[in-house]
mmCIF file of C-alpha atoms in Angstrom:
data_model
loop_
_atom_site.group_PDB
_atom_site.id
_atom_site.type_symbol
_atom_site.label_atom_id
_atom_site.label_comp_id
_atom_site.label_asym_id
_atom_site.label_seq_id
_atom_site.Cartn_x
_atom_site.Cartn_y
_atom_site.Cartn_z
ATOM 1 C CA MET A 1 85.571 -65.107 202.427
ATOM 2 C CA GLU A 2 83.123 -65.945 205.308
ATOM 3 C CA LEU A 3 84.408 -68.641 207.695
ATOM 4 C CA GLY A 4 82.231 -70.860 209.920
ATOM 5 C CA ILE A 5 81.593 -73.989 212.080
ATOM 6 C CA GLY A 6 79.244 -76.905 211.055
ATOM 7 C CA MET A 7 77.956 -79.808 213.097
ATOM 8 C CA PHE A 8 75.481 -82.602 213.094
ATOM 9 C CA GLY A 9 75.325 -83.330 216.923
ATOM 10 C CA ASP A 10 77.383 -86.723 216.642
ATOM 11 C CA LEU A 11 76.846 -88.958 219.587
ATOM 12 C CA SER A 12 79.504 -91.245 220.820
ATOM 13 C CA PHE A 13 78.380 -94.724 221.961
ATOM 14 C CA ASP A 14 79.463 -96.313 225.329
ATOM 15 C CA PRO A 15 81.774 -99.340 224.596
ATOM 16 C CA GLN A 16 80.269 -101.018 227.785
ATOM 17 C CA THR A 17 76.534 -100.475 227.237
ATOM 18 C CA GLY A 18 76.472 -99.902 223.442
ATOM 19 C CA LYS A 19 73.962 -97.022 224.030
ATOM 20 C CA PRO A 20 74.761 -93.420 222.556
ATOM 21 C CA ARG A 21 75.312 -90.537 225.390
ATOM 22 C CA GLU A 22 72.540 -88.447 226.436
ATOM 23 C CA ALA A 23 71.197 -86.244 223.395
ATOM 24 C CA GLY A 24 70.105 -83.388 226.135
ATOM 25 C CA LEU A 25 73.830 -82.787 227.261
ATOM 26 C CA LYS A 26 74.878 -83.035 223.623
ATOM 27 C CA LEU A 27 72.352 -80.193 222.662
ATOM 28 C CA ARG A 28 73.190 -77.950 225.613
ATOM 29 C CA GLU A 29 76.869 -78.308 224.659
ATOM 30 C CA ILE A 30 76.225 -77.257 221.195
ATOM 31 C CA LEU A 31 74.494 -74.151 222.252
ATOM 32 C CA GLU A 32 77.539 -73.268 224.329
ATOM 33 C CA GLN A 33 79.608 -73.914 221.234
ATOM 34 C CA ILE A 34 77.655 -71.696 219.063
ATOM 35 C CA LYS A 35 77.713 -68.806 221.546
ATOM 36 C CA LEU A 36 81.526 -69.296 221.691
ATOM 37 C CA ALA A 37 81.793 -69.282 217.826
ATOM 38 C CA ASP A 38 79.967 -65.965 217.800
ATOM 39 C CA GLU A 39 82.264 -64.581 220.470
ATOM 40 C CA VAL A 40 85.265 -65.422 218.593
ATOM 41 C CA GLY A 41 84.187 -63.704 215.524
ATOM 42 C CA LEU A 42 83.271 -66.450 213.096
ATOM 43 C CA ASP A 43 80.709 -65.586 210.436
ATOM 44 C CA VAL A 44 78.483 -68.456 210.320
ATOM 45 C CA PHE A 45 77.368 -71.423 212.066
ATOM 46 C CA GLY A 46 75.578 -74.460 210.262
ATOM 47 C CA LEU A 47 73.714 -77.422 211.765
ATOM 48 C CA GLY A 48 72.394 -80.498 210.057
ATOM 49 C CA GLU A 49 69.112 -82.589 210.037
ATOM 50 C CA HIS A 50 69.577 -86.494 210.769
ATOM 51 C CA HIS A 51 67.233 -89.224 212.203
ATOM 52 C CA ARG A 52 69.339 -91.624 213.474
ATOM 53 C CA PRO A 53 70.673 -92.829 217.028
ATOM 54 C CA ASP A 54 74.149 -91.674 216.550
ATOM 55 C CA TYR A 55 72.644 -87.820 216.026
ATOM 56 C CA ALA A 56 71.295 -85.695 218.608
ATOM 57 C CA VAL A 57 69.705 -82.923 216.028
ATOM 58 C CA SER A 58 66.575 -83.988 214.117
ATOM 59 C CA ALA A 59 65.210 -80.431 214.179
ATOM 60 C CA PRO A 60 68.128 -77.881 213.514
ATOM 61 C CA GLU A 61 65.693 -75.024 213.329
ATOM 62 C CA ILE A 62 64.856 -75.738 216.859
ATOM 63 C CA VAL A 63 68.583 -75.517 218.069
ATOM 64 C CA LEU A 64 69.171 -72.638 215.784
ATOM 65 C CA ALA A 65 66.202 -70.707 217.272
ATOM 66 C CA ALA A 66 67.722 -71.294 220.684
ATOM 67 C CA ALA A 67 71.240 -70.066 219.438
ATOM 68 C CA ALA A 68 69.593 -66.960 217.894
ATOM 69 C CA SER A 69 68.617 -65.738 221.558
ATOM 70 C CA ILE A 70 72.301 -66.035 222.928
ATOM 71 C CA THR A 71 74.355 -64.782 220.001
ATOM 72 C CA LYS A 72 74.872 -61.218 218.502
ATOM 73 C CA LYS A 73 76.392 -61.304 214.760
ATOM 74 C CA ILE A 74 76.930 -64.948 213.790
ATOM 75 C CA LYS A 75 74.562 -66.116 211.042
ATOM 76 C CA LEU A 76 72.716 -69.301 211.627
ATOM 77 C CA MET A 77 72.011 -71.844 208.771
ATOM 78 C CA SER A 78 70.871 -75.395 208.262
ATOM 79 C CA THR A 79 73.474 -77.713 206.724
ATOM 80 C CA VAL A 80 71.186 -79.145 205.527
ATOM 81 C CA THR A 81 67.468 -79.144 205.774
ATOM 82 C CA VAL A 82 66.310 -82.240 203.928
ATOM 83 C CA LEU A 83 63.642 -80.510 201.816
ATOM 84 C CA SER A 84 62.560 -83.551 199.867
ATOM 85 C CA SER A 85 60.796 -84.856 203.173
ATOM 86 C CA ALA A 86 59.911 -81.389 204.615
ATOM 87 C CA GLU A 87 56.781 -79.011 204.183
ATOM 88 C CA PRO A 88 58.225 -76.016 202.608
ATOM 89 C CA VAL A 89 55.679 -73.670 204.159
ATOM 90 C CA LYS A 90 56.989 -74.675 207.409
ATOM 91 C CA VAL A 91 60.362 -74.504 206.678
ATOM 92 C CA TYR A 92 60.056 -70.964 205.783
ATOM 93 C CA GLN A 93 57.997 -69.876 208.553
ATOM 94 C CA ASP A 94 60.579 -71.696 210.948
ATOM 95 C CA PHE A 95 63.532 -69.927 209.445
ATOM 96 C CA SER A 96 61.584 -66.530 209.090
ATOM 97 C CA THR A 97 60.985 -66.939 212.699
ATOM 98 C CA ILE A 98 64.754 -67.583 213.582
ATOM 99 C CA ASP A 99 65.534 -64.516 211.197
ATOM 100 C CA LEU A 100 63.297 -62.075 213.368
ATOM 101 C CA ILE A 101 64.641 -63.389 216.588
ATOM 102 C CA SER A 102 68.296 -62.910 215.485
ATOM 103 C CA ASN A 103 67.565 -59.641 213.419
ATOM 104 C CA GLY A 104 68.096 -60.843 210.133
ATOM 105 C CA ARG A 105 70.880 -63.739 210.644
ATOM 106 C CA ALA A 106 68.937 -66.886 209.454
ATOM 107 C CA GLU A 107 69.817 -68.727 206.159
ATOM 108 C CA ILE A 108 68.587 -72.002 204.906
ATOM 109 C CA GLY A 109 70.660 -74.665 203.205
ATOM 110 C CA VAL A 110 68.517 -77.171 201.292
ATOM 111 C CA GLY A 111 69.449 -80.797 199.878
ATOM 112 C CA ARG A 112 67.991 -83.786 198.460
ATOM 113 C CA GLY A 113 69.169 -85.812 201.705
ATOM 114 C CA SER A 114 72.383 -88.146 201.762
ATOM 115 C CA PHE A 115 70.874 -90.002 204.444
ATOM 116 C CA ILE A 116 67.181 -91.189 203.622
ATOM 117 C CA GLU A 117 65.800 -92.081 207.139
ATOM 118 C CA SER A 118 63.535 -88.952 206.725
ATOM 119 C CA PHE A 119 61.463 -90.418 203.912
ATOM 120 C CA PRO A 120 59.758 -93.478 205.518
ATOM 121 C CA LEU A 121 59.654 -91.347 208.737
ATOM 122 C CA PHE A 122 57.576 -88.884 207.435
ATOM 123 C CA GLY A 123 55.789 -90.732 204.823
ATOM 124 C CA TYR A 124 57.538 -90.150 201.474
ATOM 125 C CA ASN A 125 58.176 -92.724 198.852
ATOM 126 C CA LEU A 126 62.015 -92.991 197.751
ATOM 127 C CA SER A 127 60.981 -93.297 194.150
ATOM 128 C CA ASP A 128 59.971 -89.749 194.215
ATOM 129 C CA TYR A 129 63.345 -88.722 195.470
ATOM 130 C CA ASP A 130 64.298 -86.251 192.665
ATOM 131 C CA ARG A 131 60.749 -84.949 191.942
ATOM 132 C CA LEU A 132 60.053 -84.323 195.659
ATOM 133 C CA PHE A 133 63.176 -82.051 195.859
ATOM 134 C CA GLU A 134 62.620 -80.263 192.640
ATOM 135 C CA GLU A 135 58.767 -79.442 193.320
ATOM 136 C CA LYS A 136 59.341 -78.663 196.992
ATOM 137 C CA LEU A 137 62.327 -76.164 196.098
ATOM 138 C CA ASP A 138 60.119 -74.515 193.420
ATOM 139 C CA LEU A 139 57.440 -73.867 196.277
ATOM 140 C CA LEU A 140 59.952 -72.807 198.838
ATOM 141 C CA LEU A 141 61.316 -70.132 196.442
ATOM 142 C CA ASN A 142 57.798 -68.990 195.456
ATOM 143 C CA ILE A 143 56.969 -68.585 199.135
ATOM 144 C CA ASN A 144 60.607 -66.456 199.819
ATOM 145 C CA ASN A 145 59.346 -64.309 196.901
ATOM 146 C CA ASN A 146 55.796 -63.762 197.570
ATOM 147 C CA GLU A 147 54.019 -63.044 200.888
ATOM 148 C CA VAL A 148 50.656 -64.219 199.047
ATOM 149 C CA VAL A 149 51.384 -67.554 197.382
ATOM 150 C CA ASN A 150 49.647 -69.007 194.411
ATOM 151 C CA TRP A 151 51.334 -72.325 193.510
ATOM 152 C CA GLU A 152 50.334 -75.841 191.922
ATOM 153 C CA GLY A 153 52.597 -78.996 191.648
ATOM 154 C CA LYS A 154 51.724 -82.727 191.324
ATOM 155 C CA LEU A 155 53.105 -84.193 194.866
ATOM 156 C CA ARG A 156 51.345 -81.695 197.163
ATOM 157 C CA ALA A 157 47.903 -79.963 197.398
ATOM 158 C CA PRO A 158 48.119 -76.424 195.606
ATOM 159 C CA LEU A 159 48.057 -73.197 197.442
ATOM 160 C CA ARG A 160 45.539 -70.493 196.390
ATOM 161 C CA ASP A 161 45.917 -66.975 197.549
ATOM 162 C CA GLN A 162 47.529 -68.205 200.828
ATOM 163 C CA MET A 163 49.645 -65.825 203.064
ATOM 164 C CA VAL A 164 52.636 -67.351 204.336
ATOM 165 C CA LEU A 165 53.933 -65.570 207.680
ATOM 166 C CA PRO A 166 55.941 -64.262 209.493
ATOM 167 C CA ARG A 167 58.196 -62.620 206.691
ATOM 168 C CA ALA A 168 61.614 -62.384 207.117
ATOM 169 C CA THR A 169 63.276 -59.045 207.855
ATOM 170 C CA ASN A 170 64.967 -58.633 204.193
ATOM 171 C CA ASN A 171 61.509 -57.770 202.344
ATOM 172 C CA GLY A 172 60.640 -61.214 203.286
ATOM 173 C CA LYS A 173 63.563 -62.985 201.539
ATOM 174 C CA LEU A 174 65.672 -65.687 203.249
ATOM 175 C CA PRO A 175 69.189 -66.471 201.908
ATOM 176 C CA ILE A 176 68.650 -70.122 200.396
ATOM 177 C CA TRP A 177 71.584 -72.329 199.685
ATOM 178 C CA ILE A 178 71.725 -75.358 197.460
ATOM 179 C CA ALA A 179 73.909 -78.009 199.284
ATOM 180 C CA VAL A 180 75.204 -80.796 196.952
ATOM 181 C CA GLY A 181 77.519 -83.783 197.397
ATOM 182 C CA GLY A 182 78.916 -83.749 193.796
ATOM 183 C CA THR A 183 76.004 -84.524 191.723
ATOM 184 C CA PRO A 184 76.073 -82.512 188.346
ATOM 185 C CA GLN A 185 72.350 -82.323 188.070
ATOM 186 C CA SER A 186 72.132 -80.859 191.530
ATOM 187 C CA VAL A 187 74.984 -78.286 190.771
ATOM 188 C CA LEU A 188 73.146 -77.245 187.465
ATOM 189 C CA ARG A 189 70.001 -76.817 189.301
ATOM 190 C CA ALA A 190 71.470 -74.324 191.558
ATOM 191 C CA ALA A 191 73.358 -72.458 188.710
ATOM 192 C CA VAL A 192 70.115 -72.141 186.509
ATOM 193 C CA LEU A 193 68.249 -70.786 189.603
ATOM 194 C CA GLY A 194 71.141 -68.419 190.592
ATOM 195 C CA LEU A 195 71.328 -69.764 194.052
ATOM 196 C CA PRO A 196 74.277 -69.970 196.098
ATOM 197 C CA LEU A 197 75.968 -73.233 196.110
ATOM 198 C CA VAL A 198 77.697 -75.030 199.200
ATOM 199 C CA VAL A 199 79.570 -78.559 198.211
ATOM 200 C CA ALA A 200 80.208 -81.260 200.854
ATOM 201 C CA ILE A 201 83.842 -82.235 200.285
ATOM 202 C CA ILE A 202 84.668 -84.868 202.862
ATOM 203 C CA GLY A 203 86.454 -87.617 201.018
ATOM 204 C CA GLY A 204 89.219 -88.043 198.181
ATOM 205 C CA MET A 205 91.048 -84.892 197.045
ATOM 206 C CA PRO A 206 89.213 -81.513 196.736
ATOM 207 C CA LYS A 207 91.047 -80.674 193.377
ATOM 208 C CA GLN A 208 88.671 -83.370 191.802
ATOM 209 C CA PHE A 209 85.815 -81.002 192.483
ATOM 210 C CA GLN A 210 87.317 -78.408 190.393
ATOM 211 C CA PRO A 211 85.530 -79.231 187.019
ATOM 212 C CA LEU A 212 82.490 -79.316 189.010
ATOM 213 C CA ILE A 213 82.569 -75.924 190.348
ATOM 214 C CA GLU A 214 83.749 -74.472 187.189
ATOM 215 C CA PHE A 215 80.610 -75.863 185.650
ATOM 216 C CA TYR A 216 78.524 -74.002 188.183
ATOM 217 C CA LYS A 217 80.340 -70.939 187.458
ATOM 218 C CA GLN A 218 79.882 -71.173 183.799
ATOM 219 C CA GLU A 219 76.291 -71.981 183.973
ATOM 220 C CA TYR A 220 75.487 -69.610 186.357
ATOM 221 C CA ILE A 221 76.759 -66.684 184.123
ATOM 222 C CA LYS A 222 75.344 -68.600 181.099
ATOM 223 C CA ASN A 223 71.857 -68.203 182.720
ATOM 224 C CA GLY A 224 72.034 -64.377 183.117
ATOM 225 C CA HIS A 225 72.988 -64.203 186.793
ATOM 226 C CA ASP A 226 75.318 -61.359 188.090
ATOM 227 C CA VAL A 227 78.627 -63.034 188.197
ATOM 228 C CA SER A 228 79.446 -60.354 191.181
ATOM 229 C CA LYS A 229 76.770 -61.971 193.330
ATOM 230 C CA ILE A 230 78.116 -65.473 192.897
ATOM 231 C CA GLN A 231 78.537 -67.359 196.192
ATOM 232 C CA ILE A 232 80.239 -70.952 196.536
ATOM 233 C CA GLY A 233 81.224 -72.685 199.927
ATOM 234 C CA ILE A 234 82.708 -75.791 200.938
ATOM 235 C CA HIS A 235 81.800 -77.783 204.026
ATOM 236 C CA SER A 236 84.328 -80.096 205.172
ATOM 237 C CA HIS A 237 85.319 -82.047 208.109
ATOM 238 C CA SER A 238 87.605 -80.137 210.341
ATOM 239 C CA PHE A 239 89.353 -80.375 213.630
ATOM 240 C CA VAL A 240 91.863 -77.760 215.036
ATOM 241 C CA SER A 241 94.291 -78.406 218.095
ATOM 242 C CA ASP A 242 97.700 -76.801 219.107
ATOM 243 C CA ASN A 243 98.623 -80.431 220.405
ATOM 244 C CA GLU A 244 99.746 -82.957 217.821
ATOM 245 C CA ALA A 245 98.881 -85.685 220.100
ATOM 246 C CA SER A 246 95.116 -84.555 220.297
ATOM 247 C CA ILE A 247 95.016 -84.382 216.678
ATOM 248 C CA ASP A 248 96.556 -87.817 216.234
ATOM 249 C CA GLN A 249 94.038 -89.309 219.288
ATOM 250 C CA TYR A 250 91.128 -87.642 217.252
ATOM 251 C CA TYR A 251 91.662 -90.380 214.549
ATOM 252 C CA TYR A 252 89.668 -92.857 216.715
ATOM 253 C CA ASN A 253 86.434 -90.633 217.334
ATOM 254 C CA TYR A 254 86.503 -90.160 213.533
ATOM 255 C CA ALA A 255 87.095 -93.476 212.245
ATOM 256 C CA ALA A 256 84.393 -94.891 214.920
ATOM 257 C CA GLN A 257 81.827 -92.609 213.443
ATOM 258 C CA MET A 258 82.927 -93.027 209.715
ATOM 259 C CA ASP A 259 82.521 -97.010 210.467
ATOM 260 C CA ARG A 260 78.991 -96.338 211.885
ATOM 261 C CA VAL A 261 77.804 -94.667 208.619
ATOM 262 C CA GLY A 262 79.898 -97.002 206.679
ATOM 263 C CA ALA A 263 78.230 -100.095 208.018
ATOM 264 C CA SER A 264 74.796 -99.000 206.602
ATOM 265 C CA ARG A 265 76.461 -98.365 203.224
ATOM 266 C CA GLY A 266 78.906 -101.090 202.458
ATOM 267 C CA TRP A 267 82.059 -99.128 203.094
ATOM 268 C CA ALA A 268 85.137 -100.772 204.025
ATOM 269 C CA PRO A 269 86.394 -99.977 207.538
ATOM 270 C CA TYR A 270 88.004 -96.644 207.767
ATOM 271 C CA GLY A 271 91.913 -96.923 208.220
ATOM 272 C CA ARG A 272 94.645 -94.722 209.753
ATOM 273 C CA GLU A 273 96.094 -94.316 206.072
ATOM 274 C CA GLN A 274 92.945 -92.784 205.017
ATOM 275 C CA TYR A 275 93.230 -90.408 208.061
ATOM 276 C CA ASP A 276 96.665 -89.418 207.448
ATOM 277 C CA GLY A 277 96.041 -89.007 203.681
ATOM 278 C CA GLY A 278 93.052 -86.807 204.314
ATOM 279 C CA ARG A 279 95.291 -84.482 206.298
ATOM 280 C CA SER A 280 97.896 -83.978 203.596
ATOM 281 C CA LYS A 281 97.595 -80.879 201.554
ATOM 282 C CA GLU A 282 95.672 -82.562 198.734
ATOM 283 C CA GLY A 283 93.330 -84.360 201.136
ATOM 284 C CA ALA A 284 89.810 -83.280 202.298
ATOM 285 C CA LEU A 285 90.398 -83.498 205.909
ATOM 286 C CA PHE A 286 91.150 -79.900 207.537
ATOM 287 C CA MET A 287 92.642 -81.462 210.529
ATOM 288 C CA GLY A 288 95.761 -80.250 212.349
ATOM 289 C CA GLU A 289 97.214 -77.060 214.095
ATOM 290 C CA ALA A 290 95.974 -73.720 213.197
ATOM 291 C CA ALA A 291 98.689 -72.774 210.665
ATOM 292 C CA GLN A 292 98.176 -76.245 208.718
ATOM 293 C CA VAL A 293 94.348 -75.482 208.676
ATOM 294 C CA THR A 294 94.734 -71.932 207.578
ATOM 295 C CA ASP A 295 97.134 -72.919 204.778
ATOM 296 C CA LYS A 296 94.555 -75.710 203.617
ATOM 297 C CA ILE A 297 91.690 -73.141 203.518
ATOM 298 C CA LEU A 298 93.654 -70.623 201.363
ATOM 299 C CA TYR A 299 94.443 -73.383 199.297
ATOM 300 C CA MET A 300 90.910 -74.043 198.551
ATOM 301 C CA HIS A 301 90.240 -70.245 197.853
ATOM 302 C CA GLU A 302 93.063 -70.470 195.359
ATOM 303 C CA LEU A 303 91.323 -73.805 193.769
ATOM 304 C CA PHE A 304 87.587 -72.612 193.698
ATOM 305 C CA GLY A 305 87.627 -69.024 194.496
ATOM 306 C CA ILE A 306 85.005 -69.799 197.328
ATOM 307 C CA THR A 307 83.194 -67.057 199.412
ATOM 308 C CA ARG A 308 82.444 -69.245 202.423
ATOM 309 C CA PHE A 309 84.317 -72.140 204.337
ATOM 310 C CA ILE A 310 82.440 -74.295 206.746
ATOM 311 C CA GLY A 311 84.514 -76.372 208.796
ATOM 312 C CA HIS A 312 82.277 -79.480 209.966
ATOM 313 C CA MET A 313 83.731 -80.158 213.491
ATOM 314 C CA ASP A 314 82.078 -82.726 215.702
ATOM 315 C CA VAL A 315 82.355 -86.051 213.480
ATOM 316 C CA GLY A 316 82.435 -88.780 216.214
ATOM 317 C CA ASP A 317 81.666 -86.488 219.069
ATOM 318 C CA PRO A 318 85.039 -85.042 220.714
ATOM 319 C CA SER A 319 84.542 -83.946 224.238
ATOM 320 C CA HIS A 320 82.984 -80.638 224.744
ATOM 321 C CA LYS A 321 86.422 -79.410 226.187
ATOM 322 C CA GLU A 322 88.098 -80.406 222.934
ATOM 323 C CA MET A 323 85.272 -78.783 220.986
ATOM 324 C CA MET A 324 85.531 -75.602 222.789
ATOM 325 C CA LYS A 325 89.347 -75.419 222.167
ATOM 326 C CA ALA A 326 88.819 -76.051 218.466
ATOM 327 C CA ILE A 327 86.443 -73.517 217.922
ATOM 328 C CA GLU A 328 88.518 -70.857 219.889
ATOM 329 C CA LEU A 329 91.389 -71.588 217.890
ATOM 330 C CA PHE A 330 89.327 -71.476 214.562
ATOM 331 C CA GLY A 331 88.097 -68.019 215.511
ATOM 332 C CA THR A 332 91.298 -66.580 216.912
ATOM 333 C CA LYS A 333 93.929 -68.203 214.925
ATOM 334 C CA VAL A 334 92.591 -69.571 211.662
ATOM 335 C CA ALA A 335 90.019 -66.794 210.827
ATOM 336 C CA PRO A 336 92.289 -63.832 211.399
ATOM 337 C CA GLU A 337 95.347 -65.280 209.172
ATOM 338 C CA VAL A 338 93.063 -66.279 206.462
ATOM 339 C CA ARG A 339 91.202 -62.872 206.498
ATOM 340 C CA LYS A 340 94.872 -60.926 206.604
ATOM 341 C CA VAL A 341 96.013 -62.789 203.395
ATOM 342 C CA LEU A 342 92.601 -62.440 201.536
#
């Protein structure tokens, strides 16, 4: 099983001014954190796209390109690229460029978008939400498989004998993951296409996702794909510390960000009981000392047979010092124990 770190570039807000902290500083910190993740032997780093004042990263491909030049082994992927409001030709070109800079370490995670700010920002109609993703995914896969592209859809101009360059290292093909939040239709699409699946499990009990992941496995096999090549990942909120007081204190960062997101979605205020419940064995939060997080990841492997776990670690913008320590512990304590058992 591959183990990695994910981030969105969360920005905390100054309680006096009500303004988020400086995005440039956050981006420089993220690059230091990715470099450390590589140094401690983690397998993958994922960075997500958002267009809100509480996130520093609107263009993950730019940050990943910078990271490609300061890392040696770690895979670099988007978690996720909102493909519905992106241009597939440019997405491929951006990630094939990262792939060439990194000597074959780039991957793309694509999703329909849980946050919808990118749709009006880039001039797309939300009424086309599903059709946009379906059509753009078809085009991206066509580009991934063919240097010279011939393609036609309904929501974009056709391509006729167009070369898409540069080509990625593996005969032009980049790993493309489908990221889902629990919609059966999205899971079915990934299975039919034989694409790797990553499921965001950020609330409730992970066990509730078992039928969905079993559905993916069944449909993957049913559609004639090689079961030995099946890849399933989960992406969950995580934080590792060797200090219980630090884990307890992290609640305030976490709750503040959950409430900022929840305010636009009609969620009730986030409470301590949710945090404590999420940290239990059956909950969806991978937050605790190294041994606790290790046990929980192994439990996920037992439940789902996952091949990748990405711990999403910067919710609420914990300090750079705390993040560096959490990544160090994940790489030097959690990862070796998980690998030893598996």
